[in-house]
CSV table of C-alpha atoms (C1' of nucleotides) in Angstrom, one decimal:
chain,number,residue,atom,x,y,z
B,186,MET,CA,10.9,128.8,77.0
B,187,THR,CA,10.2,130.0,73.5
B,188,PRO,CA,13.2,130.1,71.1
B,189,PRO,CA,14.3,133.7,70.8
B,190,ASP,CA,14.7,134.0,67.1
B,191,LEU,CA,13.6,137.3,65.7
B,192,PRO,CA,14.2,137.5,62.0
B,193,LEU,CA,13.8,141.2,61.7
B,194,SER,CA,16.0,141.8,58.7
B,195,PRO,CA,15.9,138.5,57.0
B,196,SER,CA,18.4,139.3,54.2
B,197,SER,CA,19.8,135.9,54.6
B,198,SER,CA,20.5,133.4,57.3
B,199,ARG,CA,21.5,134.3,60.8
B,200,ARG,CA,24.7,136.3,61.1
B,201,ARG,CA,27.5,135.3,63.3
B,202,ALA,CA,28.0,137.1,66.6
B,203,ALA,CA,31.2,138.6,65.4
B,204,ASP,CA,29.5,140.0,62.4
B,205,LYS,CA,26.9,141.7,64.6
B,206,ALA,CA,29.5,143.2,66.8
B,207,GLU,CA,31.4,144.3,63.7
B,208,SER,CA,28.4,146.0,62.2
B,209,ILE,CA,27.5,147.7,65.4
B,210,LEU,CA,31.0,149.1,65.7
B,211,GLN,CA,30.8,150.2,62.1
B,212,GLY,CA,27.5,152.0,62.8
B,213,ALA,CA,29.0,153.5,66.0
B,214,MET,CA,32.0,154.8,64.0
B,215,GLN,CA,29.7,156.5,61.5
B,216,GLU,CA,27.6,158.0,64.3
B,217,PHE,CA,30.2,159.0,66.8
B,218,LEU,CA,32.6,160.4,64.3
B,219,ALA,CA,29.9,162.4,62.6
B,220,TYR,CA,28.1,163.8,65.7
B,221,GLY,CA,30.5,163.5,68.6
B,222,TYR,CA,29.8,161.6,71.7
B,223,ALA,CA,26.9,163.6,73.2
B,224,ALA,CA,24.9,164.1,70.0
B,225,ALA,CA,25.3,160.5,68.8
B,226,SER,CA,22.1,158.5,68.9
B,227,MET,CA,22.0,154.9,70.0
B,228,ASP,CA,18.8,154.5,67.9
B,229,ARG,CA,20.6,155.6,64.8
B,230,ILE,CA,23.5,153.3,65.5
B,231,ALA,CA,21.2,150.3,65.9
B,232,SER,CA,19.4,151.3,62.8
B,233,VAL,CA,22.5,151.8,60.6
B,234,ALA,CA,24.0,148.6,62.0
B,235,GLY,CA,20.8,146.7,61.1
B,236,VAL,CA,20.2,145.4,64.6
B,237,SER,CA,17.5,146.0,67.2
B,238,LYS,CA,18.2,148.1,70.2
B,239,PRO,CA,18.0,145.1,72.6
B,240,THR,CA,20.6,143.4,70.5
B,241,LEU,CA,22.8,146.4,70.6
B,242,TYR,CA,22.6,146.5,74.4
B,243,SER,CA,23.3,142.8,74.6
B,244,TYR,CA,26.7,143.4,73.0
B,245,PHE,CA,27.6,146.6,74.7
B,246,GLN,CA,26.8,147.7,78.1
B,247,ASP,CA,25.7,151.3,77.4
B,248,LYS,CA,26.6,154.3,75.3
B,249,GLU,CA,29.8,154.9,77.1
B,250,GLY,CA,30.8,151.3,76.8
B,251,LEU,CA,30.2,151.3,73.1
B,252,PHE,CA,32.2,154.5,72.7
B,253,THR,CA,35.1,153.0,74.6
B,254,ALA,CA,34.9,149.8,72.6
B,255,LEU,CA,34.9,151.9,69.4
B,256,ILE,CA,38.0,153.9,70.3
B,257,ASN,CA,39.9,150.8,71.2
B,258,TYR,CA,38.7,149.2,67.9
B,259,LEU,CA,39.8,152.2,65.9
B,260,THR,CA,43.2,152.7,67.6
B,261,GLU,CA,44.4,149.1,67.9
B,262,GLY,CA,47.0,148.0,65.4
B,263,LYS,CA,47.2,151.4,63.8
B,264,ALA,CA,50.6,152.1,65.2
B,265,GLU,CA,52.3,152.1,61.8
B,266,ILE,CA,50.5,155.0,60.3
B,267,GLY,CA,53.0,156.6,58.0
B,268,VAL,CA,56.0,154.8,59.2
B,269,ASP,CA,57.3,151.6,57.6
B,270,PRO,CA,60.5,149.8,58.4
B,271,ALA,CA,62.1,150.4,55.0
B,272,LEU,CA,62.6,154.0,56.1
B,273,PHE,CA,65.6,153.1,58.1
B,274,GLN,CA,67.4,152.2,54.9
B,275,LEU,CA,67.0,155.6,53.4
B,276,PRO,CA,69.0,158.8,53.8
B,277,LEU,CA,67.5,161.0,56.5
B,278,PRO,CA,65.9,163.6,54.3
B,279,ASP,CA,64.2,161.0,52.2
B,280,GLY,CA,63.0,159.1,55.2
B,281,LEU,CA,61.5,162.2,56.7
B,282,LYS,CA,59.9,163.2,53.5
B,283,GLN,CA,58.2,159.8,53.3
B,284,ILE,CA,56.9,160.0,56.9
B,285,ALA,CA,55.6,163.6,56.4
B,286,THR,CA,53.9,162.6,53.2
B,287,ASN,CA,52.3,159.5,54.6
B,288,VAL,CA,51.1,161.2,57.8
B,289,LEU,CA,49.6,164.1,55.8
B,290,ASP,CA,47.9,161.6,53.4
B,291,ASN,CA,46.4,159.8,56.4
B,292,PHE,CA,45.1,163.0,57.8
B,293,SER,CA,43.9,164.4,54.5
B,294,ARG,CA,40.5,166.1,54.2
B,295,GLU,CA,37.6,164.4,55.9
B,296,LYS,CA,39.3,161.1,56.3
B,297,PRO,CA,38.3,159.1,59.3
B,298,LEU,CA,41.5,159.8,61.1
B,299,LEU,CA,41.0,163.5,60.9
B,300,THR,CA,37.5,163.1,62.4
B,301,LEU,CA,38.8,160.7,65.0
B,302,MET,CA,41.3,163.4,66.1
B,303,ARG,CA,38.5,165.9,66.4
B,304,VAL,CA,36.5,163.6,68.5
B,305,MET,CA,39.4,162.4,70.7
B,306,ILE,CA,40.5,166.0,71.5
B,307,GLY,CA,36.9,167.1,71.9
B,308,GLU,CA,36.1,164.4,74.4
B,309,SER,CA,39.5,164.3,76.1
B,310,GLY,CA,38.2,166.3,79.0
B,311,ARG,CA,35.4,163.8,79.8
B,312,PHE,CA,37.2,160.6,78.6
B,313,PRO,CA,40.8,161.0,79.8
B,314,ALA,CA,41.4,157.3,79.7
B,315,LEU,CA,40.4,157.1,76.0
B,316,ALA,CA,42.6,160.0,75.2
B,317,GLN,CA,45.5,158.1,76.7
B,318,THR,CA,44.6,155.1,74.7
B,319,PHE,CA,44.8,157.3,71.6
B,320,VAL,CA,48.2,158.5,72.7
B,321,ARG,CA,49.5,155.0,73.6
B,322,ASN,CA,48.3,153.4,70.4
B,323,ILE,CA,48.9,156.1,67.8
B,324,GLU,CA,51.0,158.9,69.0
B,325,LYS,CA,53.6,157.1,71.0
B,326,PRO,CA,54.6,154.4,68.5
B,327,VAL,CA,55.0,156.9,65.7
B,328,LEU,CA,57.0,159.2,67.9
B,329,GLU,CA,59.3,156.3,68.9
B,330,LYS,CA,59.9,155.3,65.3
B,331,ILE,CA,60.9,158.9,64.4
B,332,THR,CA,63.1,159.1,67.4
B,333,GLN,CA,64.9,156.0,66.3
B,334,LEU,CA,65.3,157.5,62.8
B,335,PHE,CA,66.9,160.6,64.2
B,336,ALA,CA,69.0,158.7,66.7
B,337,GLN,CA,70.3,156.5,63.9
B,338,HIS,CA,71.3,159.4,61.7
B,339,SER,CA,72.5,161.7,64.4
B,340,ASP,CA,76.2,162.2,64.2
B,341,SER,CA,76.6,162.9,67.8
B,342,HIS,CA,75.1,163.9,71.1
B,343,ALA,CA,74.6,167.4,69.9
B,344,THR,CA,70.9,167.0,69.2
B,345,ASP,CA,68.4,165.1,71.3
B,346,PRO,CA,66.6,162.7,68.9
B,347,GLU,CA,63.5,162.7,71.2
B,348,ILE,CA,63.2,166.4,70.9
B,349,MET,CA,63.8,166.4,67.1
B,350,ALA,CA,61.1,163.7,66.7
B,351,ARG,CA,58.6,165.8,68.7
B,352,MET,CA,59.4,168.9,66.7
B,353,PHE,CA,59.0,167.0,63.5
B,354,MET,CA,55.7,165.4,64.5
B,355,GLY,CA,54.5,168.6,66.1
B,356,SER,CA,55.2,170.6,62.9
B,357,ILE,CA,53.2,168.2,60.8
B,358,ILE,CA,50.3,167.7,63.2
B,359,HIS,CA,50.0,171.4,63.8
B,360,TYR,CA,49.9,171.9,60.1
B,361,VAL,CA,47.1,169.4,59.8
B,362,ILE,CA,45.2,171.1,62.6
B,363,THR,CA,45.4,174.6,61.3
B,364,GLN,CA,44.8,173.7,57.6
B,365,GLU,CA,42.3,170.8,57.8
B,366,VAL,CA,40.8,170.5,61.2
B,367,LEU,CA,40.2,174.2,61.8
B,368,HIS,CA,39.6,175.0,58.2
B,369,GLY,CA,42.4,177.6,58.0
B,370,ARG,CA,43.5,176.8,54.5
B,371,ASP,CA,42.4,180.2,53.2
B,372,LEU,CA,43.4,182.2,56.3
B,373,LEU,CA,46.9,180.8,56.6
B,374,PRO,CA,47.7,179.6,53.2
B,375,MET,CA,50.8,177.4,52.9
B,376,GLU,CA,51.3,174.9,50.2
B,377,ARG,CA,51.9,171.4,51.4
B,378,SER,CA,55.0,170.7,49.4
B,379,ARG,CA,56.5,174.0,50.3
B,380,TYR,CA,56.0,173.3,53.9
B,381,ILE,CA,57.3,169.7,53.8
B,382,ASP,CA,60.4,170.7,52.0
B,383,GLY,CA,61.1,173.7,54.2
B,384,LEU,CA,60.5,171.6,57.3
B,385,ILE,CA,62.9,168.9,56.3
B,386,LYS,CA,65.5,171.4,55.3
B,387,ALA,CA,65.3,173.0,58.7
B,388,MET,CA,65.4,169.7,60.5
B,389,ILE,CA,68.5,168.5,58.6
B,390,GLN,CA,70.2,171.8,59.3
B,391,ALA,CA,69.4,171.4,62.9
B,392,VAL,CA,70.9,167.9,63.2
B,393,SER,CA,74.0,168.7,61.2
B,394,GLN,CA,76.6,169.7,63.7
B,395,ASN,CA,79.3,172.1,62.3
B,396,SER,CA,79.9,170.1,59.3
B,397,ASN,CA,77.8,170.7,56.2
B,398,VAL,CA,74.7,168.8,55.3
B,399,ALA,CA,74.6,165.7,53.3
B,400,PRO,CA,73.7,166.6,49.7
B,401,GLU,CA,70.0,166.6,49.1
B,402,GLU,CA,68.7,167.8,45.8
Q,92,MET,CA,25.3,181.1,60.6
Q,93,THR,CA,23.7,184.2,62.1
Q,94,PRO,CA,25.8,187.3,62.5
Q,95,PRO,CA,27.0,188.1,66.0
Q,96,ASP,CA,24.2,189.0,68.4
Q,97,LEU,CA,24.1,192.4,70.0
Q,98,PRO,CA,22.2,193.3,73.2
Q,99,LEU,CA,18.8,194.5,72.3
Q,100,SER,CA,17.8,197.7,73.9
Q,101,PRO,CA,20.0,200.7,74.5
Q,102,SER,CA,19.1,202.3,77.8
Q,103,SER,CA,18.4,201.6,81.3
Q,104,SER,CA,16.2,199.4,83.4
Q,105,ARG,CA,16.6,197.6,86.7
Q,106,ARG,CA,20.0,196.5,85.9
Q,107,ARG,CA,22.2,197.4,83.0
Q,108,ALA,CA,21.7,195.2,80.0
Q,109,ALA,CA,25.4,194.8,79.6
Q,110,ASP,CA,25.6,193.1,82.9
Q,111,LYS,CA,23.0,190.6,82.0
Q,112,ALA,CA,24.7,189.8,78.7
Q,113,GLU,CA,27.9,189.5,80.5
Q,114,SER,CA,26.7,187.1,83.1
Q,115,ILE,CA,24.9,185.0,80.4
Q,116,LEU,CA,28.2,184.8,78.6
Q,117,GLN,CA,30.0,183.9,81.7
Q,118,GLY,CA,27.4,181.1,82.4
Q,119,ALA,CA,27.7,180.0,78.8
Q,120,MET,CA,31.4,179.8,79.1
Q,121,GLN,CA,31.2,177.6,82.2
Q,122,GLU,CA,28.7,175.3,80.5
Q,123,PHE,CA,30.0,175.0,77.0
Q,124,LEU,CA,33.6,174.6,78.1
Q,125,ALA,CA,32.6,172.0,80.6
Q,126,TYR,CA,30.2,169.9,78.5
Q,127,GLY,CA,30.8,170.8,74.9
Q,128,TYR,CA,28.1,172.2,72.6
Q,129,ALA,CA,25.7,169.3,72.4
Q,130,ALA,CA,25.6,168.4,76.1
Q,131,ALA,CA,25.4,172.0,77.3
Q,132,SER,CA,22.1,172.9,78.8
Q,133,MET,CA,20.4,176.2,78.2
Q,134,ASP,CA,18.5,175.8,81.5
Q,135,ARG,CA,21.8,175.4,83.4
Q,136,ILE,CA,23.2,178.4,81.6
Q,137,ALA,CA,20.2,180.6,82.6
Q,138,SER,CA,20.4,179.3,86.1
Q,139,VAL,CA,24.1,179.9,86.6
Q,140,ALA,CA,23.8,183.3,85.0
Q,141,GLY,CA,21.0,184.2,87.4
Q,142,VAL,CA,18.5,185.0,84.7
Q,143,SER,CA,15.3,183.4,83.5
Q,144,LYS,CA,15.2,181.5,80.3
Q,145,PRO,CA,13.0,184.0,78.5
Q,146,THR,CA,15.6,186.7,79.4
Q,147,LEU,CA,18.3,184.5,78.0
Q,148,TYR,CA,16.4,184.1,74.8
Q,149,SER,CA,15.8,187.8,74.6
Q,150,TYR,CA,19.6,188.4,74.5
Q,151,PHE,CA,20.5,185.5,72.3
Q,152,GLN,CA,18.5,184.0,69.5
Q,153,ASP,CA,19.1,180.4,70.3
Q,154,LYS,CA,21.7,177.9,71.5
Q,155,GLU,CA,23.7,178.2,68.3
Q,156,GLY,CA,23.6,182.0,68.5
Q,157,LEU,CA,24.8,182.0,72.1
Q,158,PHE,CA,27.6,179.6,71.3
Q,159,THR,CA,28.7,181.8,68.4
Q,160,ALA,CA,28.6,184.9,70.6
Q,161,LEU,CA,30.6,183.1,73.2
Q,162,ILE,CA,33.4,182.1,70.8
Q,163,ASN,CA,33.6,185.6,69.5
Q,164,TYR,CA,33.7,186.9,73.1
Q,165,LEU,CA,36.4,184.5,74.1
Q,166,THR,CA,38.7,185.0,71.1
Q,167,GLU,CA,38.4,188.8,70.5
Q,168,GLY,CA,41.4,190.8,71.6
Q,169,LYS,CA,43.3,187.7,72.7
Q,170,ALA,CA,45.7,188.1,69.8
Q,171,GLU,CA,48.7,188.8,72.0
Q,172,ILE,CA,48.8,185.6,73.9
Q,173,GLY,CA,52.4,185.1,74.7
Q,174,VAL,CA,53.8,187.7,72.4
Q,175,ASP,CA,54.6,191.1,73.5
Q,176,PRO,CA,56.4,193.8,71.5
Q,177,ALA,CA,59.4,194.0,73.7
Q,178,LEU,CA,60.5,190.7,72.3
Q,179,PHE,CA,61.8,192.3,69.2
Q,180,GLN,CA,64.5,193.9,71.3
Q,181,LEU,CA,65.9,190.6,72.6
Q,182,PRO,CA,68.3,188.2,71.0
Q,183,LEU,CA,66.5,185.5,69.1
Q,184,PRO,CA,67.0,182.7,71.6
Q,185,ASP,CA,65.7,184.8,74.5
Q,186,GLY,CA,62.7,186.0,72.5
Q,187,LEU,CA,61.8,182.4,71.5
Q,188,LYS,CA,62.2,181.3,75.1
Q,189,GLN,CA,59.9,184.0,76.3
Q,190,ILE,CA,57.2,183.1,73.7
Q,191,ALA,CA,57.4,179.4,74.4
Q,192,THR,CA,57.2,180.0,78.2
Q,193,ASN,CA,54.2,182.4,77.8
Q,194,VAL,CA,52.3,180.2,75.4
Q,195,LEU,CA,52.8,177.1,77.7
Q,196,ASP,CA,51.7,179.1,80.7
Q,197,ASN,CA,48.6,180.2,78.9
Q,198,PHE,CA,47.8,176.6,78.0
Q,199,SER,CA,48.7,175.1,81.4
Q,200,ARG,CA,46.6,172.5,83.0
Q,201,GLU,CA,42.9,173.1,83.0
Q,202,LYS,CA,43.0,176.7,82.1
Q,203,PRO,CA,40.2,178.1,80.0
Q,204,LEU,CA,42.3,178.3,77.0
Q,205,LEU,CA,43.1,174.6,77.1
Q,206,THR,CA,39.4,173.8,77.3
Q,207,LEU,CA,38.6,176.3,74.6
Q,208,MET,CA,41.0,174.5,72.3
Q,209,ARG,CA,39.3,171.2,73.2
Q,210,VAL,CA,35.9,172.6,72.3
Q,211,MET,CA,37.0,174.4,69.2
Q,212,ILE,CA,38.6,171.3,67.7
Q,213,GLY,CA,35.8,169.1,68.9
Q,214,GLU,CA,33.2,171.3,67.2
Q,215,SER,CA,35.2,172.3,64.2
Q,216,GLY,CA,33.4,169.8,62.0
Q,217,ARG,CA,30.0,171.2,62.8
Q,218,PHE,CA,31.0,174.9,63.2
Q,219,PRO,CA,33.6,175.5,60.6
Q,220,ALA,CA,33.1,179.3,60.7
Q,221,LEU,CA,33.8,179.4,64.4
Q,222,ALA,CA,36.9,177.3,63.9
Q,223,GLN,CA,38.1,179.9,61.4
Q,224,THR,CA,37.3,182.7,63.9
Q,225,PHE,CA,39.6,180.9,66.4
Q,226,VAL,CA,42.3,180.7,63.8
Q,227,ARG,CA,41.9,184.3,62.7
Q,228,ASN,CA,41.8,185.7,66.2
Q,229,ILE,CA,44.3,183.6,68.0
Q,230,GLU,CA,46.5,181.4,65.8
Q,231,LYS,CA,47.1,183.8,62.9
Q,232,PRO,CA,48.3,186.9,64.9
Q,233,VAL,CA,50.7,184.8,67.0
Q,234,LEU,CA,52.1,183.1,63.9
Q,235,GLU,CA,52.6,186.4,62.2
Q,236,LYS,CA,54.5,187.8,65.2
Q,237,ILE,CA,56.8,184.9,65.3
Q,238,THR,CA,57.3,185.1,61.6
Q,239,GLN,CA,58.4,188.7,62.0
Q,240,LEU,CA,60.7,187.7,64.8
Q,241,PHE,CA,62.4,185.1,62.6
Q,242,ALA,CA,62.5,187.4,59.6
Q,243,GLN,CA,64.2,190.1,61.6
Q,244,HIS,CA,66.9,187.8,62.9
Q,245,SER,CA,67.3,185.8,59.7
Q,246,ASP,CA,70.7,186.4,58.3
Q,247,SER,CA,69.6,185.6,54.8
Q,248,HIS,CA,67.2,184.0,52.4
Q,249,ALA,CA,68.3,180.5,53.5
Q,250,THR,CA,65.4,179.8,55.9
Q,251,ASP,CA,61.8,180.7,55.3
Q,252,PRO,CA,60.6,182.6,58.4
Q,253,GLU,CA,57.1,181.6,57.8
Q,254,ILE,CA,58.0,177.9,57.9
Q,255,MET,CA,60.3,178.5,60.9
Q,256,ALA,CA,57.4,180.1,62.8
Q,257,ARG,CA,55.0,177.3,62.0
Q,258,MET,CA,57.6,174.7,63.2
Q,259,PHE,CA,58.1,176.6,66.4
Q,260,MET,CA,54.4,177.1,67.1
Q,261,GLY,CA,53.6,173.5,66.0
Q,262,SER,CA,56.2,172.1,68.3
Q,263,ILE,CA,54.8,174.0,71.2
Q,264,ILE,CA,51.1,173.3,70.5
Q,265,HIS,CA,51.7,169.7,69.8
Q,266,TYR,CA,53.5,169.4,73.1
Q,267,VAL,CA,50.5,171.0,74.8
Q,268,ILE,CA,48.2,168.6,73.0
Q,269,THR,CA,50.0,165.4,73.9
Q,270,GLN,CA,50.9,166.4,77.5
Q,271,GLU,CA,47.9,168.3,78.7
Q,272,VAL,CA,45.0,167.9,76.3
Q,273,LEU,CA,45.4,164.2,75.8
Q,274,HIS,CA,46.7,163.5,79.2
Q,275,GLY,CA,49.9,161.9,77.9
Q,276,ARG,CA,52.2,163.2,80.6
Q,277,ASP,CA,53.0,159.8,82.0
Q,278,LEU,CA,52.9,158.0,78.7
Q,279,LEU,CA,55.3,160.4,76.9
Q,280,PRO,CA,57.2,162.0,79.7
Q,281,MET,CA,59.2,165.1,78.7
Q,282,GLU,CA,60.1,167.8,81.0
Q,283,ARG,CA,59.0,171.2,80.0
Q,284,SER,CA,62.3,173.0,80.4
Q,285,ARG,CA,64.2,170.3,78.6
Q,286,TYR,CA,61.8,170.5,75.7
Q,287,ILE,CA,61.9,174.3,75.5
Q,288,ASP,CA,65.7,174.4,75.6
Q,289,GLY,CA,66.1,171.6,73.1
Q,290,LEU,CA,63.6,173.2,70.8
Q,291,ILE,CA,65.2,176.6,70.8
Q,292,LYS,CA,68.6,175.1,70.3
Q,293,ALA,CA,67.4,173.3,67.3
Q,294,MET,CA,65.6,176.3,65.9
Q,295,ILE,CA,68.7,178.5,66.3
Q,296,GLN,CA,70.8,175.8,64.6
Q,297,ALA,CA,68.4,175.7,61.8
Q,298,VAL,CA,68.4,179.4,61.1
Q,299,SER,CA,72.1,179.8,61.4
Q,300,GLN,CA,73.5,179.5,58.0
Q,301,ASN,CA,77.1,178.2,57.8
Q,302,SER,CA,78.4,180.5,60.5
Q,303,ASN,CA,78.2,179.5,64.1
Q,304,VAL,CA,75.4,180.5,66.4
Q,305,ALA,CA,75.3,183.6,68.5
Q,306,PRO,CA,76.3,182.8,72.1
Q,307,GLU,CA,73.3,182.0,74.2
Q,308,GLU,CA,73.6,181.0,77.9
Z,278,DG,C1',7.4,151.2,76.0
Z,279,DT,C1',9.0,154.2,79.9
Z,280,DC,C1',11.0,157.9,81.9
Z,281,DT,C1',13.8,161.8,81.8
Z,282,DA,C1',15.7,165.8,79.8
Z,283,DT,C1',16.0,169.4,76.6
Z,284,DA,C1',15.0,173.6,73.3
Z,285,DG,C1',12.2,177.0,72.9
Z,286,DT,C1',7.6,179.8,74.0
Z,287,DG,C1',3.4,182.2,76.2
Z,288,DC,C1',1.6,184.7,79.9
Z,289,DG,C1',0.5,187.1,84.0
Z,290,DA,C1',2.8,189.3,87.8
Z,291,DT,C1',6.5,192.4,89.5
Z,292,DA,C1',9.5,196.0,90.4
Z,293,DG,C1',12.1,199.6,89.4
Z,294,DA,C1',12.8,204.1,86.1
Z,295,DC,C1',10.7,208.2,84.4
J,245,DG,C1',0.8,206.9,87.0
J,246,DT,C1',3.3,204.6,82.5
J,247,DC,C1',7.0,201.8,80.4
J,248,DT,C1',9.6,197.9,80.1
J,249,DA,C1',12.8,194.5,81.3
J,250,DT,C1',12.5,190.8,83.8
J,251,DC,C1',10.8,186.7,86.5
J,252,DG,C1',8.6,182.4,87.4
J,253,DC,C1',6.3,178.8,85.7
J,254,DA,C1',3.6,176.1,82.9
J,255,DC,C1',3.6,174.2,78.5
J,256,DT,C1',4.7,171.9,73.9
J,257,DA,C1',7.1,169.0,71.2
J,258,DT,C1',10.8,166.2,70.6
J,259,DA,C1',14.2,163.0,71.4
J,260,DG,C1',17.2,160.0,73.7
J,261,DA,C1',18.9,156.1,76.9
J,262,DC,C1',17.8,151.9,78.2
DNA sequence: GTCTATAGTGCGATAGAC
DNA sequence: GTCTATCGCACTATAGAC
């Protein structure tokens, strides 16, 4: 049997297997996030990754398998987007402001996360399991953290922290969707800082029972 | 890119031209909503619509033109989803509840509107103008109605009705996205009625200044 | 390299409307 | 009869999965 070495792109010595898998995933990310699943081309992925098609297919079973691997790759360990533990030391309005700011930064114009959301929602009908992966790895942990935050600062049983967390997240994500994802900046103008401040004010008002609100600003 | 296509010839033939255009659009709806833009097949559309491909291409310039026409067709005159004028006669909590219920009904499992949202968001990177059409024809009118509703019931300048409307819509749409679109029902369980009631309670609390809330339920 | 699918077109035939 | 929208089908060229 002849040794199967094929120095196609001999930029240096042979790359490690992990490197190849990595660069294929990098190429897949570029391609799938730019074109969506159906219009993505395995040829272009192989080309961008600098591997031959047979190599690509030796690492990943088929297009669907590569897409699945990519989504796992992109959503694993990303749980902490916009939520760091130090938040629990801050007064509620400050904590909320930091979360809102971080989440909006992560989703800002044409960042990968924005495009990932486009692709996930777009393919959620045909890849329900991947959509759930997205929810489990991204949405759920963030929601749970915010729920904890509200629970910790909630004076009583009056407001349901789980619902408050969903309102808060929903208000932010919907803002991202209308303004950035759907390009509604000019149609539905709303300055980011005005929205964040108004949102937090309303949330604080909602969690404060009959007493008055803790002094902010 | 091309302006909306109109049916070509004015007068009669074997069958009315409007019928053909209609059935082509119906076929296009099936196809594009089921497969997305890239994976949709013009052959299948023609077949489902019961017309030949040359006929299809006599009504619509190309695939992109048909997709554009479809989105216009599906979003025109749909402004009143979940918002009817009688709402302004009701107390705020009842009005909000009716809106929430109607919007959630319209987006309920595997209804066309749900799939349309999937496609619109999925293709929003490649068809920004269509995404804006969606915002202009669906999102914006609903948001404006809800803003009016809050403005009308707002006791004072304390809360910004535009922000309250966005919070309310965002909370509902985000709920739809996590539960239905991304199939998160089992991962993030939250009963619909519990969410609606909690959401409205929080919104009312947020708009009520220092006085107590009007009695609801 | 192979095989399949797709967007888009050209053309002769057809079947009503007038 | 003429007019014309339409059909069916073959065809090109391209591109993609594997």
